[in-house]
Coordinates of C-alpha atoms and ligand atoms in Angstrom, one line a residue:
M1 CA 0.0 0.0 0.0
F2 CA 1.3 3.4 -1.0
D3 CA 1.5 5.4 2.3
P4 CA 3.1 8.9 2.1
R5 CA 3.1 9.0 5.9
A6 CA 5.2 5.9 6.2
I7 CA 7.4 7.1 3.3
R8 CA 8.1 10.4 5.2
K9 CA 9.9 8.4 7.9
D10 CA 12.7 7.6 5.4
F11 CA 13.4 11.3 4.9
P12 CA 15.1 12.8 7.9
I13 CA 15.0 16.3 6.6
L14 CA 11.2 16.3 6.6
S15 CA 11.1 16.3 10.4
R16 CA 13.1 19.6 10.7
T17 CA 11.5 22.9 11.4
V18 CA 11.9 26.2 9.5
H19 CA 11.4 29.4 11.5
G20 CA 10.0 27.3 14.3
K21 CA 7.3 25.7 12.0
P22 CA 7.3 22.1 10.6
L23 CA 8.9 22.1 7.2
V24 CA 6.4 21.9 4.3
Y25 CA 8.6 21.1 1.4
L26 CA 6.8 21.9 -1.9
D27 CA 9.7 22.6 -4.1
N28 CA 10.2 19.1 -5.5
A29 CA 10.3 20.2 -9.2
A30 CA 13.5 22.1 -8.3
T31 CA 15.0 19.2 -6.4
S32 CA 13.6 16.3 -4.4
Q33 CA 14.6 15.3 -0.9
K34 CA 16.7 12.1 -0.4
P35 CA 15.7 9.0 1.6
R36 CA 18.1 7.4 4.1
Q37 CA 18.6 4.5 1.7
V38 CA 20.1 6.8 -0.9
V39 CA 22.3 8.7 1.6
Q40 CA 23.4 5.3 3.0
A41 CA 24.3 4.0 -0.5
L42 CA 26.5 7.0 -1.0
A43 CA 28.2 6.7 2.5
E44 CA 28.6 2.9 1.9
C45 CA 30.4 3.5 -1.3
Y46 CA 32.9 5.9 0.3
E47 CA 33.3 3.9 3.5
S48 CA 33.5 0.4 2.1
Y49 CA 34.6 0.0 -1.5
N50 CA 35.6 3.5 -2.9
S51 CA 38.0 3.0 -5.8
N52 CA 38.2 4.2 -9.4
V53 CA 36.1 2.2 -11.8
H54 CA 37.0 0.3 -15.0
R55 CA 40.7 0.5 -14.2
G56 CA 42.1 -1.7 -11.5
V57 CA 42.2 -5.5 -11.2
H58 CA 42.1 -5.1 -7.4
T59 CA 39.1 -6.1 -5.4
L60 CA 37.9 -2.6 -4.5
S61 CA 38.0 -1.4 -8.1
M62 CA 36.1 -4.4 -9.3
E63 CA 33.5 -4.0 -6.6
A64 CA 33.0 -0.3 -7.5
T65 CA 32.9 -1.2 -11.2
D66 CA 30.3 -3.9 -10.6
R67 CA 28.1 -1.5 -8.6
Y68 CA 28.5 1.3 -11.1
E69 CA 27.4 -1.0 -14.0
A70 CA 24.6 -2.5 -11.9
A71 CA 23.3 1.1 -11.4
R72 CA 23.4 1.6 -15.2
K73 CA 21.3 -1.6 -15.6
K74 CA 18.8 -0.4 -13.1
V75 CA 18.4 2.9 -14.9
A76 CA 18.0 1.1 -18.2
E77 CA 15.3 -1.1 -16.8
F78 CA 13.6 1.8 -15.1
I79 CA 13.0 3.5 -18.5
H80 CA 12.6 0.2 -20.4
A81 CA 15.7 0.8 -22.5
P82 CA 16.5 -2.3 -24.6
S83 CA 20.1 -2.2 -23.4
D84 CA 22.3 -0.6 -20.8
R85 CA 24.7 0.3 -23.6
Q86 CA 22.3 3.1 -24.3
I87 CA 22.6 4.8 -20.9
I88 CA 25.2 7.5 -20.6
F89 CA 25.8 9.1 -17.2
T90 CA 26.1 12.9 -17.3
R91 CA 25.8 15.5 -14.6
N92 CA 22.2 16.4 -15.2
T93 CA 19.5 17.0 -17.8
T94 CA 21.2 20.1 -19.0
E95 CA 24.5 18.3 -19.7
S96 CA 22.6 15.5 -21.4
I97 CA 20.9 17.9 -23.8
N98 CA 24.1 19.7 -24.4
L99 CA 25.8 16.4 -25.3
V100 CA 23.3 15.9 -28.0
A101 CA 23.6 19.5 -29.2
H102 CA 27.4 19.4 -29.3
T103 CA 27.7 16.0 -31.0
W104 CA 24.7 14.8 -33.0
A105 CA 23.2 18.2 -33.8
R106 CA 26.5 19.8 -34.7
E107 CA 27.3 17.0 -37.1
R108 CA 23.9 16.7 -38.6
L109 CA 22.5 20.2 -38.9
G110 CA 23.3 22.3 -42.0
Q111 CA 22.3 25.6 -43.5
G112 CA 18.5 25.9 -43.6
D113 CA 17.8 22.8 -41.5
E114 CA 15.2 23.1 -38.7
V115 CA 14.9 22.2 -35.1
L116 CA 11.3 22.1 -33.9
T117 CA 10.8 22.7 -30.2
T118 CA 7.9 24.2 -28.1
E119 CA 7.0 27.4 -26.5
M120 CA 7.1 25.8 -23.0
E121 CA 10.7 24.7 -22.9
H122 CA 13.1 25.0 -19.9
H123 CA 16.2 27.0 -20.9
S124 CA 18.1 23.7 -20.9
N125 CA 16.1 22.5 -23.9
L126 CA 16.2 25.9 -25.7
V127 CA 19.5 27.7 -25.3
P128 CA 21.7 24.7 -26.6
W129 CA 19.6 24.7 -29.8
Q130 CA 19.9 28.4 -30.1
Q131 CA 23.7 28.0 -30.1
V132 CA 23.9 25.1 -32.5
A133 CA 21.4 26.7 -34.8
A134 CA 23.3 29.9 -34.9
E135 CA 26.6 28.1 -35.6
R136 CA 25.2 25.8 -38.3
G137 CA 22.8 28.3 -40.0
A138 CA 19.8 26.3 -38.9
R139 CA 16.5 27.6 -37.8
L140 CA 14.5 27.1 -34.6
R141 CA 10.8 26.8 -34.8
F142 CA 8.2 26.5 -32.0
I143 CA 5.0 24.6 -31.5
P144 CA 2.7 27.2 -29.9
V145 CA 1.1 26.8 -26.5
T146 CA -2.7 27.2 -26.4
P147 CA -4.5 29.4 -23.9
E148 CA -5.3 26.2 -22.0
G149 CA -1.6 25.5 -21.6
T150 CA -1.3 22.6 -24.0
L151 CA 0.6 22.2 -27.3
D152 CA -1.3 23.3 -30.4
L153 CA -0.7 20.2 -32.5
S154 CA -2.8 21.5 -35.4
T155 CA 0.3 23.5 -36.3
L156 CA 2.4 20.4 -36.9
D157 CA 1.3 20.1 -40.5
S158 CA 2.9 23.4 -41.4
L159 CA 5.8 23.2 -38.9
L160 CA 7.1 19.8 -39.7
N161 CA 8.7 19.5 -43.2
E162 CA 11.7 17.9 -45.0
R163 CA 14.1 20.4 -43.4
T164 CA 13.1 19.3 -39.8
R165 CA 16.0 17.3 -38.4
L166 CA 15.0 17.2 -34.7
V167 CA 11.9 17.7 -32.6
A168 CA 12.9 18.6 -29.0
A169 CA 10.1 18.7 -26.4
V170 CA 9.6 18.7 -22.7
H171 CA 7.6 15.7 -21.5
T172 CA 6.1 17.4 -18.4
S173 CA 6.3 21.2 -18.3
N174 CA 7.9 22.6 -15.1
V175 CA 5.6 25.6 -15.2
L176 CA 2.3 24.6 -16.8
G177 CA 2.5 21.0 -15.5
T178 CA 1.2 19.9 -18.9
I179 CA 2.1 16.3 -19.9
N180 CA 2.8 16.5 -23.6
P181 CA 1.8 13.7 -26.1
I182 CA 5.4 12.6 -26.8
Q183 CA 4.3 9.4 -28.5
E184 CA 2.4 11.3 -31.1
L185 CA 5.2 13.9 -31.5
A186 CA 7.7 11.2 -32.0
R187 CA 5.5 9.5 -34.6
R188 CA 5.1 12.8 -36.5
A189 CA 8.8 13.6 -36.2
H190 CA 9.8 10.2 -37.6
E191 CA 7.3 10.5 -40.5
A192 CA 9.0 13.8 -41.4
G193 CA 12.4 12.1 -41.2
A194 CA 13.4 13.9 -37.9
L195 CA 14.6 12.5 -34.6
M196 CA 12.8 13.0 -31.3
L197 CA 14.5 14.3 -28.1
V198 CA 12.5 14.3 -24.8
D199 CA 13.3 16.4 -21.8
G200 CA 12.2 14.0 -19.1
A201 CA 13.4 16.1 -16.1
Q202 CA 9.9 16.4 -14.7
S203 CA 8.4 13.1 -16.1
V204 CA 10.9 10.3 -15.3
P205 CA 10.7 11.0 -11.5
H206 CA 6.9 11.1 -11.4
M207 CA 5.4 8.5 -13.7
P208 CA 6.2 5.3 -15.6
V209 CA 8.3 6.2 -18.7
D210 CA 9.0 3.7 -21.4
V211 CA 11.4 4.8 -24.1
Q212 CA 10.3 2.0 -26.4
A213 CA 6.6 2.9 -26.1
L214 CA 7.4 6.6 -26.6
D215 CA 9.8 5.7 -29.5
C216 CA 12.0 8.7 -28.7
D217 CA 15.6 8.8 -29.9
F218 CA 16.9 10.8 -26.9
L219 CA 15.7 11.1 -23.3
A220 CA 17.4 13.3 -20.7
F221 CA 16.8 13.4 -17.0
S222 CA 18.4 14.3 -13.6
A223 CA 18.9 12.1 -10.6
H224 CA 18.4 14.9 -8.1
K225 CA 14.7 15.3 -9.0
M226 CA 14.0 11.6 -8.4
L227 CA 15.3 11.0 -4.8
G228 CA 18.9 10.6 -6.1
P229 CA 21.9 12.8 -5.4
T230 CA 23.0 15.9 -7.2
G231 CA 25.7 15.8 -9.9
I232 CA 24.4 12.8 -11.8
G233 CA 22.1 12.7 -14.8
V234 CA 21.2 10.4 -17.6
L235 CA 21.1 10.5 -21.4
Y236 CA 19.3 7.6 -23.1
V237 CA 20.0 7.3 -26.9
K238 CA 18.5 4.8 -29.3
E239 CA 21.3 2.5 -30.2
S240 CA 21.2 3.0 -34.0
V241 CA 21.6 6.8 -33.4
L242 CA 24.3 6.4 -30.7
E243 CA 26.5 4.2 -32.9
G244 CA 26.8 7.0 -35.4
M245 CA 27.6 9.7 -32.9
E246 CA 31.1 11.1 -32.4
P247 CA 32.3 11.5 -28.7
F248 CA 31.6 14.7 -26.8
L249 CA 34.5 15.0 -24.4
R250 CA 37.9 13.3 -25.0
G251 CA 40.5 11.9 -22.8
G252 CA 40.8 8.8 -20.6
E253 CA 38.3 6.0 -20.5
M254 CA 36.5 6.9 -23.7
V255 CA 39.3 5.5 -25.9
R256 CA 40.2 2.0 -27.1
E257 CA 43.8 2.6 -28.4
V258 CA 45.8 5.7 -28.5
W259 CA 48.9 6.6 -30.5
Y260 CA 50.8 9.9 -30.4
E261 CA 48.8 11.2 -33.4
R262 CA 45.4 9.6 -33.1
A263 CA 43.0 7.5 -31.1
T264 CA 40.2 5.0 -31.6
W265 CA 37.0 5.0 -29.5
N266 CA 35.9 2.7 -26.7
E267 CA 32.6 0.7 -27.0
L268 CA 29.2 2.1 -26.0
P269 CA 28.4 3.7 -23.7
F270 CA 32.0 4.4 -22.4
R271 CA 32.9 6.4 -25.6
F272 CA 30.7 9.1 -24.1
E273 CA 32.0 9.0 -20.5
A274 CA 35.5 10.6 -20.6
G275 CA 37.5 10.7 -17.4
T276 CA 36.6 9.3 -14.0
P277 CA 32.9 9.1 -13.9
N278 CA 30.7 10.1 -11.0
F279 CA 30.3 6.5 -10.0
A280 CA 29.4 7.2 -6.3
D281 CA 26.4 9.3 -7.3
A282 CA 25.5 6.9 -10.1
I283 CA 25.4 4.1 -7.5
A284 CA 23.3 6.2 -5.2
L285 CA 20.9 6.9 -8.2
G286 CA 20.6 3.1 -8.4
A287 CA 19.4 3.1 -4.8
A288 CA 16.9 5.8 -5.7
V289 CA 15.6 3.7 -8.6
D290 CA 15.3 0.7 -6.2
Y291 CA 13.3 2.9 -3.8
L292 CA 11.0 4.2 -6.5
N293 CA 10.5 0.6 -7.9
A294 CA 9.5 -0.6 -4.4
L295 CA 6.9 2.1 -4.3
G296 CA 5.8 1.4 -7.9
M297 CA 5.7 4.1 -10.5
D298 CA 2.0 3.7 -11.1
S299 CA 1.4 4.4 -7.4
V300 CA 3.7 7.3 -7.5
R301 CA 1.8 8.8 -10.4
Q302 CA -1.6 8.0 -8.8
H303 CA -0.6 9.7 -5.6
E304 CA 0.5 12.9 -7.5
V305 CA -2.8 12.9 -9.5
E306 CA -4.7 12.8 -6.2
I307 CA -2.7 15.4 -4.4
T308 CA -2.7 17.7 -7.4
R309 CA -6.5 17.4 -7.9
Y310 CA -6.9 18.1 -4.2
A311 CA -4.7 21.2 -4.4
L312 CA -6.4 22.5 -7.6
E313 CA -9.8 22.1 -5.9
A314 CA -8.5 24.0 -2.8
F315 CA -7.0 26.7 -4.9
R316 CA -10.5 27.5 -6.3
E317 CA -11.2 29.2 -2.9
L318 CA -8.4 31.7 -3.5
E319 CA -9.9 34.5 -5.5
D320 CA -6.7 36.4 -6.4
V321 CA -4.8 33.3 -7.5
E322 CA -4.6 32.3 -11.1
V323 CA -3.4 28.8 -11.8
L324 CA -1.2 28.3 -14.9
G325 CA -1.8 25.3 -17.2
P326 CA -4.5 22.7 -17.7
R327 CA -7.4 22.5 -15.1
D328 CA -7.6 18.7 -15.5
G329 CA -5.4 16.9 -12.9
N330 CA -5.1 13.9 -15.3
L331 CA -3.4 16.1 -18.0
R332 CA -0.8 17.4 -15.6
G333 CA 2.1 16.4 -13.5
G334 CA 2.4 17.0 -9.8
L335 CA 3.0 20.7 -9.8
I336 CA 1.0 23.9 -9.8
A337 CA 2.4 27.3 -10.8
F338 CA 0.3 30.3 -10.2
S339 CA 0.3 34.1 -10.3
V340 CA -1.3 36.2 -7.6
S341 CA -2.7 39.6 -8.3
G342 CA -1.5 42.1 -5.7
A343 CA 1.6 40.3 -4.6
H344 CA 5.0 39.7 -6.2
P345 CA 5.8 36.0 -6.2
H346 CA 9.1 36.7 -4.4
D347 CA 7.3 38.5 -1.6
L348 CA 4.8 35.7 -1.4
G349 CA 7.6 33.1 -1.2
T350 CA 9.3 35.0 1.6
F351 CA 6.0 35.3 3.5
L352 CA 5.4 31.6 3.2
D353 CA 8.9 30.7 4.2
R354 CA 8.2 32.3 7.5
E355 CA 5.4 29.7 7.8
G356 CA 7.9 26.9 7.1
I357 CA 6.6 26.4 3.5
A358 CA 9.2 26.0 0.7
L359 CA 7.8 27.1 -2.7
R360 CA 9.7 28.1 -5.8
T361 CA 9.2 31.6 -7.1
G362 CA 10.6 33.3 -10.2
H363 CA 10.7 32.3 -13.8
H364 CA 11.7 28.7 -13.2
C365 CA 14.2 29.0 -16.1
V366 CA 11.3 29.4 -18.5
M367 CA 11.5 33.1 -19.3
P368 CA 10.1 33.1 -22.8
L369 CA 6.9 31.3 -21.7
H370 CA 6.4 33.7 -18.7
R371 CA 6.9 36.6 -21.2
K372 CA 4.3 35.1 -23.5
L373 CA 1.9 34.8 -20.5
G374 CA 2.5 38.4 -19.6
L375 CA 4.3 37.5 -16.4
T376 CA 7.8 38.2 -15.1
A377 CA 7.5 35.5 -12.5
S378 CA 5.2 33.0 -10.8
A379 CA 5.0 30.9 -7.6
R380 CA 5.0 27.1 -7.8
A381 CA 4.1 24.3 -5.5
S382 CA 5.4 20.9 -6.6
F383 CA 4.6 17.6 -5.0
Y384 CA 6.3 14.2 -4.5
V385 CA 5.9 10.8 -2.9
Y386 CA 6.1 12.2 0.7
N387 CA 3.6 15.1 0.4
V388 CA 0.3 14.8 2.2
S389 CA -3.0 16.7 1.8
E390 CA -2.5 18.4 5.2
E391 CA 0.5 20.2 3.6
V392 CA -1.7 21.4 0.8
D393 CA -4.1 22.7 3.6
T394 CA -1.2 24.5 5.3
L395 CA -0.2 26.0 1.9
V396 CA -3.7 27.3 1.2
H397 CA -4.0 28.7 4.7
G398 CA -0.6 30.4 4.3
L399 CA -1.7 31.8 1.0
K400 CA -4.9 33.2 2.5
R401 CA -2.9 34.9 5.2
A402 CA -0.4 36.2 2.7
L403 CA -3.1 37.6 0.4
D404 CA -4.7 39.3 3.3
Y405 CA -1.4 40.8 4.4
F406 CA -0.5 42.0 0.9
T407 CA -4.0 43.4 0.2
H408 CA -3.9 45.4 3.4
A409 CA -0.3 46.5 2.7
V410 CA -1.5 47.9 -0.6
R411 CA -4.4 49.7 1.1
R412 CA -2.0 51.0 3.8
A413 CA 0.3 52.3 1.1
R414 CA -2.5 54.2 -0.5
Ligands
LIG1 N1 14.2 20.5 -17.9 C1 13.1 20.7 -17.1 C2 11.7 20.5 -17.6 C3 13.4 21.1 -15.8 O1 12.3 21.3 -15.0 C4 14.7 21.3 -15.4 C5 15.0 21.8 -14.0 C6 15.7 21.1 -16.3 C7 15.4 20.7 -17.5 C8 17.2 21.2 -15.9 O2 17.5 20.2 -15.0 P1 19.0 20.2 -14.3 O3 19.0 19.1 -13.4 O4 19.9 20.1 -15.5 O5 19.1 21.6 -13.7 N2 14.0 22.6 -13.4 C9 14.1 23.3 -12.3 C10 13.0 24.0 -11.8 O6 11.8 23.9 -12.3 N3 13.3 24.6 -10.7 O7 14.6 24.4 -10.5 C11 15.1 23.6 -11.5

């Protein structure tokens, strides 16, 4: 049985206080908290078998290597990748997308080619394409966002054409919460002869993701948003695509043979992991995957649908609050961004922090979408496996108090 109250016991940080109030952590889309099991996996690595991987014949090195490669297998299985050769460890989603931009895109994009992305991308899935497009004389195009906060797929007929080389889209938006129809986008991309890249930073941690069912060519995500440590991320690449890609960074570990003048490349996926990898954090990511598997990703998703629906319903009581994105809890991930008339999100965030409530405020690294919506910033509550409905009540109560306070402050100022 999925029980967030029992789950909370595995997260020591959740029992701390902030400004004398119990912590209400609702900033999970920025980074999740870590269960004891993950912290212990990290400590165990450094305390019991720390040693560089893929190098020594000595016992510690072999133990570390086995655990690092076991973590890769766990990650592959978690996203239903056909093989662990397709899993490249990076630092985070941002680095994973940059790897594709600096290798595949740089080699494949030419003058007049097009990269089709969307109007709701995190800067991580926009700025790398801006750079490579400028360098290669390619053009960026955008699938528009409807007033409901979904992608306007009716534009695909005109946007997709024989010049489209890549469709790069976010799976779950970190502002609108919208879950995009990746399967359909991938099908349309492939029909047009393009590849499909998915930014899974906000989807992989929160729902079952199957790269074979989606039929995407690239999937990028970060461990730190899925109960894992910071500093480790993943890039999945379809094997046929990966085989044709040149290395990103060069040096030790990614080579097979080296002469003074030249070198040949190691097998997959090591060709893309130059230098000593972040094996300790990868192993701890493996522990996070074990933890999520034990909960069951269907249950994780179900819990978030329920808590998000509960919060959307509760937000209806708040007159001055406008929720961004689709109204239907089934169409969105476990996050709610909102704007408040009469209060700047940062002031709201500071007020709520005094109540022990951690929210994200700002543009959430999605400036163009905020601009399109006529906002400079928004506030965002985002949920995960350990959040309970009472925390939503505390948030709504805090918001009411904040709105009262700021409305009166405005009146006082007049
Ligand atoms: N893509 C999406 C959709 C994201 O939400 C984020 C991080 C990233 C990419 C980048 O992930 P990173 O691990 O490489 O930094 N989003 C957020 C956020 O919404 N608040 O803080 C980070």
